[in-house]
Amino acid sequence: MTYANPAAIVSTDWLAQHLTAPDLRVVDATWFHPRSGLKGRAEYDAAHIPGAIHFDIDDIADTSRPLPHMLPDATRFASKVRKLGLGNGNRIVVYDRSGGGAAAARVWWMLRVFGHRDVSVLDGGFEAWLAEGRAQEDLPPMPRERHFMPRVNQLLVRSFEQMKTGLEQGREQIVDARSPGRFAGTEPEPWPGKKAGHMPGALNVPWTDLLDPAGKTFLPAPALIARFERAGVDLARPIVTTCGSGVTACVLALALALLGRDDVAVYDGSWAEWGQADDSVAVCAAVAE
């Protein structure tokens, strides 16, 4: 059984064969949680796939809000990506250093929100590329500014208010990409000042469970289906994904796109927003699952 939408990802072989195609743009989306002490830009500067530009999800964001890497408005997004040399006619491949592409999936989702459909994530990421001994470089390209006209698809995004309404209506399934411990409230949250637990009625599909443990590539379609169904997810019903700050939720959205569900929405603020809400918002704290 093959993926229903295999174009959502590309292999390292495919990228190597198409790396010099004139319409291809390669994007390095490497990002690390602030507590790691690592910097995505520094890792990019040290080594990246030839021709790749760096996309910083903390910069191409709504920086007026206190929440991390929230989706920017269309004007800011278009201005930023144009300067990176990304245009409407480009075939874009995104990768990072998280195997299955945590931040890469976030960029994939952002581009789709703003109307760019011809975008894929490199399966296995930079680690797979390096493991195969493929070319790398440490000099950034000098991209020529391109035309990017955003066409916003709000159906792929959920806000705080929409999530509250959704909980009341119960129409959409909420699928949380965090670890079982964070979901249950038995492990501390890496983002300070957040409550423990998960949204009422949410289902837990840790994003790492969707990847092969060795190569960090996406599991075959039958295994992906089994992972979601085991968690109680009905793949025929509407789905919204969430996580800690809207990054790994996009990995779930990407996996579901591989299975043909390209209509899955992401809760942009995720637990970074929900977990600091006032007491009028129900939070299942420290629930033993």
Short mmCIF file of C-alpha atoms in Angstrom, two decimals:
data_model
loop_
_atom_site.label_atom_id
_atom_site.label_comp_id
_atom_site.label_asym_id
_atom_site.label_seq_id
_atom_site.Cartn_x
_atom_site.Cartn_y
_atom_site.Cartn_z
CA MET A 1 0.00 0.00 0.00
CA THR A 2 1.51 3.30 -1.12
CA TYR A 3 0.83 6.77 0.21
CA ALA A 4 -2.33 8.43 -1.11
CA ASN A 5 -0.33 11.65 -1.54
CA PRO A 6 3.34 10.64 -1.95
CA ALA A 7 4.37 14.11 -3.19
CA ALA A 8 4.17 15.47 0.36
CA ILE A 9 7.68 14.10 0.90
CA VAL A 10 10.68 13.44 -1.35
CA SER A 11 13.56 11.02 -0.89
CA THR A 12 17.23 11.94 -0.72
CA ASP A 13 17.69 10.20 -4.09
CA TRP A 14 15.01 12.38 -5.65
CA LEU A 15 16.53 15.56 -4.27
CA ALA A 16 20.03 14.61 -5.41
CA GLN A 17 18.73 14.00 -8.93
CA HIS A 18 16.83 17.31 -9.09
CA LEU A 19 19.15 19.54 -7.05
CA THR A 20 20.20 21.66 -10.03
CA ALA A 21 16.72 22.01 -11.55
CA PRO A 22 16.15 25.72 -12.30
CA ASP A 23 12.75 25.89 -10.61
CA LEU A 24 13.78 24.00 -7.45
CA ARG A 25 14.39 25.81 -4.17
CA VAL A 26 15.80 23.98 -1.16
CA VAL A 27 14.97 25.35 2.29
CA ASP A 28 16.86 24.55 5.50
CA ALA A 29 14.38 25.03 8.35
CA THR A 30 16.65 23.85 11.16
CA TRP A 31 15.30 25.05 14.50
CA PHE A 32 15.90 24.09 18.13
CA HIS A 33 13.97 24.72 21.32
CA PRO A 34 15.55 27.69 23.15
CA ARG A 35 16.43 25.47 26.12
CA SER A 36 18.71 23.33 23.93
CA GLY A 37 21.30 26.09 23.59
CA LEU A 38 21.61 25.32 19.87
CA LYS A 39 20.89 27.79 17.09
CA GLY A 40 19.39 26.76 13.79
CA ARG A 41 21.20 29.48 11.87
CA ALA A 42 24.56 28.44 13.31
CA GLU A 43 23.98 24.83 12.28
CA TYR A 44 22.99 25.99 8.81
CA ASP A 45 26.08 28.18 8.52
CA ALA A 46 28.29 25.23 9.46
CA ALA A 47 26.85 22.91 6.81
CA HIS A 48 23.80 22.65 4.59
CA ILE A 49 22.62 21.07 1.36
CA PRO A 50 24.12 22.95 -1.62
CA GLY A 51 21.99 25.92 -2.62
CA ALA A 52 19.74 25.77 0.44
CA ILE A 53 18.54 28.98 2.07
CA HIS A 54 17.74 29.23 5.77
CA PHE A 55 14.15 29.79 6.92
CA ASP A 56 13.88 30.92 10.56
CA ILE A 57 10.43 30.12 11.96
CA ASP A 58 11.03 32.54 14.85
CA ASP A 59 11.72 35.40 12.42
CA ILE A 60 9.11 34.65 9.77
CA ALA A 61 6.43 34.89 12.42
CA ASP A 62 4.11 37.29 14.20
CA THR A 63 6.78 38.79 16.44
CA SER A 64 4.28 41.19 18.03
CA ARG A 65 2.81 38.35 20.08
CA PRO A 66 4.44 36.82 23.17
CA LEU A 67 3.83 33.29 21.92
CA PRO A 68 6.63 31.55 19.97
CA HIS A 69 6.72 31.46 16.15
CA MET A 70 3.06 32.27 15.59
CA LEU A 71 1.87 32.50 12.00
CA PRO A 72 2.56 35.97 10.53
CA ASP A 73 0.10 37.87 8.41
CA ALA A 74 0.19 37.42 4.65
CA THR A 75 2.07 40.66 4.00
CA ARG A 76 4.95 39.83 6.35
CA PHE A 77 5.16 36.25 5.12
CA ALA A 78 5.25 37.25 1.46
CA SER A 79 7.85 39.95 2.09
CA LYS A 80 10.13 37.54 3.95
CA VAL A 81 9.93 34.63 1.52
CA ARG A 82 10.40 36.85 -1.53
CA LYS A 83 13.73 37.97 -0.11
CA LEU A 84 14.68 34.32 0.34
CA GLY A 85 14.15 33.80 -3.38
CA LEU A 86 10.96 31.78 -3.00
CA GLY A 87 8.27 32.44 -5.59
CA ASN A 88 4.92 31.09 -6.66
CA GLY A 89 6.42 29.10 -9.52
CA ASN A 90 9.02 27.27 -7.45
CA ARG A 91 9.13 23.63 -6.47
CA ILE A 92 10.16 23.85 -2.81
CA VAL A 93 11.76 21.11 -0.72
CA VAL A 94 12.17 21.73 3.02
CA TYR A 95 14.41 19.88 5.45
CA ASP A 96 15.79 20.22 8.96
CA ARG A 97 17.88 18.20 11.39
CA SER A 98 15.00 16.40 13.09
CA GLY A 99 14.70 13.44 10.74
CA GLY A 100 10.98 13.47 10.16
CA GLY A 101 11.11 17.20 9.87
CA ALA A 102 9.62 19.00 12.87
CA ALA A 103 10.43 22.57 11.81
CA ALA A 104 10.50 21.47 8.16
CA ALA A 105 6.92 20.29 8.53
CA ARG A 106 6.07 23.65 10.10
CA VAL A 107 7.46 25.48 7.04
CA TRP A 108 5.65 23.03 4.74
CA TRP A 109 2.42 23.88 6.55
CA MET A 110 3.07 27.63 6.50
CA LEU A 111 3.66 27.63 2.75
CA ARG A 112 0.43 25.71 2.24
CA VAL A 113 -1.49 28.13 4.48
CA PHE A 114 -0.32 30.95 2.22
CA GLY A 115 -1.33 29.13 -0.93
CA HIS A 116 1.85 27.44 -2.12
CA ARG A 117 0.98 23.83 -2.92
CA ASP A 118 4.18 22.68 -4.66
CA VAL A 119 6.12 21.97 -1.48
CA SER A 120 7.53 18.78 0.03
CA VAL A 121 9.57 17.72 3.05
CA LEU A 122 12.84 15.80 2.64
CA ASP A 123 12.19 12.40 4.20
CA GLY A 124 14.87 11.70 6.80
CA GLY A 125 16.15 15.27 6.70
CA PHE A 126 19.75 16.44 6.74
CA GLU A 127 20.88 13.42 8.77
CA ALA A 128 19.80 11.05 6.01
CA TRP A 129 21.51 13.26 3.43
CA LEU A 130 24.78 13.22 5.38
CA ALA A 131 24.57 9.50 6.18
CA GLU A 132 24.60 8.80 2.45
CA GLY A 133 27.73 10.90 1.96
CA ARG A 134 26.03 13.51 -0.19
CA ALA A 135 27.37 16.99 -0.92
CA GLN A 136 27.21 19.82 1.59
CA GLU A 137 28.49 23.37 1.76
CA ASP A 138 28.92 26.16 4.30
CA LEU A 139 28.43 29.25 2.14
CA PRO A 140 24.93 30.71 1.89
CA PRO A 141 23.57 31.43 -1.60
CA MET A 142 22.69 34.93 -2.76
CA PRO A 143 19.05 34.47 -3.75
CA ARG A 144 17.37 36.72 -6.28
CA GLU A 145 14.11 38.14 -4.99
CA ARG A 146 11.10 36.40 -6.48
CA HIS A 147 7.40 37.20 -6.75
CA PHE A 148 5.24 35.52 -4.10
CA MET A 149 1.53 36.26 -4.07
CA PRO A 150 -0.10 34.76 -0.95
CA ARG A 151 -3.52 33.14 -1.14
CA VAL A 152 -4.46 32.44 2.45
CA ASN A 153 -6.21 29.18 3.30
CA GLN A 154 -7.66 29.78 6.76
CA LEU A 155 -9.15 26.28 6.81
CA LEU A 156 -5.69 24.94 7.68
CA VAL A 157 -5.39 27.11 10.83
CA ARG A 158 -7.18 27.13 14.17
CA SER A 159 -7.09 29.96 16.69
CA PHE A 160 -7.66 29.86 20.45
CA GLU A 161 -11.28 30.99 20.08
CA GLN A 162 -11.93 28.46 17.34
CA MET A 163 -10.56 25.69 19.56
CA LYS A 164 -12.86 26.71 22.41
CA THR A 165 -15.82 26.67 20.03
CA GLY A 166 -14.68 23.37 18.58
CA LEU A 167 -14.59 21.79 22.03
CA GLU A 168 -18.16 22.88 22.66
CA GLN A 169 -19.36 21.50 19.34
CA GLY A 170 -17.32 18.30 19.42
CA ARG A 171 -17.19 18.03 15.64
CA GLU A 172 -13.42 17.97 15.22
CA GLN A 173 -11.00 15.46 16.71
CA ILE A 174 -8.05 17.04 18.52
CA VAL A 175 -4.84 15.06 18.08
CA ASP A 176 -1.86 16.01 20.28
CA ALA A 177 1.69 15.34 19.02
CA ARG A 178 3.46 15.67 22.38
CA SER A 179 5.03 12.83 24.32
CA PRO A 180 2.74 10.63 26.45
CA GLY A 181 4.18 12.12 29.64
CA ARG A 182 3.52 15.70 28.63
CA PHE A 183 0.09 14.75 27.35
CA ALA A 184 -0.78 13.07 30.66
CA GLY A 185 0.71 15.89 32.73
CA THR A 186 3.31 13.64 34.38
CA GLU A 187 6.30 15.30 32.67
CA PRO A 188 7.17 18.99 32.96
CA GLU A 189 6.48 21.31 30.06
CA PRO A 190 9.61 22.76 28.38
CA TRP A 191 7.79 26.07 27.92
CA PRO A 192 7.73 27.94 31.26
CA GLY A 193 4.52 28.88 33.03
CA LYS A 194 2.31 26.29 31.37
CA LYS A 195 -0.25 24.06 33.02
CA ALA A 196 0.16 20.32 32.80
CA GLY A 197 -2.03 17.96 30.84
CA HIS A 198 -4.01 18.21 27.62
CA MET A 199 -7.15 19.63 26.07
CA PRO A 200 -10.39 17.86 27.01
CA GLY A 201 -11.12 14.96 24.69
CA ALA A 202 -7.77 15.14 22.90
CA LEU A 203 -6.12 12.02 21.52
CA ASN A 204 -2.38 11.40 21.76
CA VAL A 205 -0.24 10.45 18.75
CA PRO A 206 3.39 11.34 19.60
CA TRP A 207 5.04 12.63 16.45
CA THR A 208 8.08 10.41 16.92
CA ASP A 209 5.82 7.34 16.71
CA LEU A 210 5.24 8.14 13.03
CA LEU A 211 8.91 7.73 12.14
CA ASP A 212 11.17 4.76 11.63
CA PRO A 213 13.42 4.68 14.73
CA ALA A 214 16.58 4.07 12.70
CA GLY A 215 16.39 6.39 9.72
CA LYS A 216 13.82 8.88 11.07
CA THR A 217 11.88 8.53 7.82
CA PHE A 218 8.10 8.30 7.75
CA LEU A 219 6.59 4.88 8.33
CA PRO A 220 4.81 3.15 5.43
CA ALA A 221 1.14 4.00 4.95
CA PRO A 222 -0.28 0.91 6.72
CA ALA A 223 1.86 1.60 9.80
CA LEU A 224 0.83 5.27 9.85
CA ILE A 225 -2.82 4.30 9.65
CA ALA A 226 -2.33 1.80 12.47
CA ARG A 227 -0.66 4.43 14.70
CA PHE A 228 -3.56 6.85 14.30
CA GLU A 229 -6.27 4.23 14.66
CA ARG A 230 -4.61 2.76 17.74
CA ALA A 231 -4.91 6.18 19.39
CA GLY A 232 -8.61 6.30 18.56
CA VAL A 233 -8.39 8.66 15.59
CA ASP A 234 -11.14 8.27 13.00
CA LEU A 235 -9.39 9.11 9.73
CA ALA A 236 -12.71 9.87 8.05
CA ARG A 237 -13.64 12.66 10.48
CA PRO A 238 -12.34 16.26 10.74
CA ILE A 239 -9.00 16.56 12.54
CA VAL A 240 -7.10 19.40 14.22
CA THR A 241 -3.54 18.76 15.39
CA THR A 242 -1.81 20.41 18.32
CA CYS A 243 1.49 20.11 20.24
CA GLY A 244 3.69 22.30 22.44
CA SER A 245 4.05 25.37 20.22
CA GLY A 246 2.68 24.51 16.79
CA VAL A 247 5.76 22.78 15.37
CA THR A 248 5.42 19.02 15.78
CA ALA A 249 1.66 19.30 15.25
CA CYS A 250 2.67 19.95 11.65
CA VAL A 251 4.42 16.56 11.53
CA LEU A 252 1.05 14.96 12.26
CA ALA A 253 -0.56 17.12 9.57
CA LEU A 254 2.16 16.03 7.13
CA ALA A 255 1.69 12.35 7.94
CA LEU A 256 -2.06 12.72 7.49
CA ALA A 257 -1.46 14.48 4.16
CA LEU A 258 0.54 11.44 3.06
CA LEU A 259 -2.59 9.41 3.81
CA GLY A 260 -4.70 11.72 1.65
CA ARG A 261 -5.97 14.04 4.39
CA ASP A 262 -4.64 17.38 3.14
CA ASP A 263 -7.48 19.24 4.89
CA VAL A 264 -6.13 18.82 8.43
CA ALA A 265 -5.89 22.03 10.45
CA VAL A 266 -3.16 22.95 12.95
CA TYR A 267 -3.84 24.81 16.21
CA ASP A 268 -1.22 27.52 15.80
CA GLY A 269 -0.82 28.51 19.45
CA SER A 270 -0.99 24.92 20.71
CA TRP A 271 -0.09 24.27 24.36
CA ALA A 272 2.07 27.41 24.54
CA GLU A 273 -1.21 29.32 24.30
CA TRP A 274 -3.75 26.88 25.74
CA GLY A 275 -1.61 25.96 28.73
CA GLN A 276 -1.46 29.55 29.97
CA ALA A 277 -5.17 30.28 29.53
CA ASP A 278 -7.26 31.51 32.45
CA ASP A 279 -9.28 29.17 34.65
CA SER A 280 -12.42 29.55 32.54
CA VAL A 281 -10.86 27.26 29.95
CA ALA A 282 -11.02 23.58 30.89
CA VAL A 283 -7.65 21.87 31.10
CA CYS A 284 -7.20 18.18 31.92
CA ALA A 285 -4.23 18.49 34.27
CA ALA A 286 -2.09 15.59 35.45
CA VAL A 287 -4.46 12.96 34.15
CA ALA A 288 -3.22 9.40 34.42
CA GLU A 289 -3.71 7.79 31.04
#
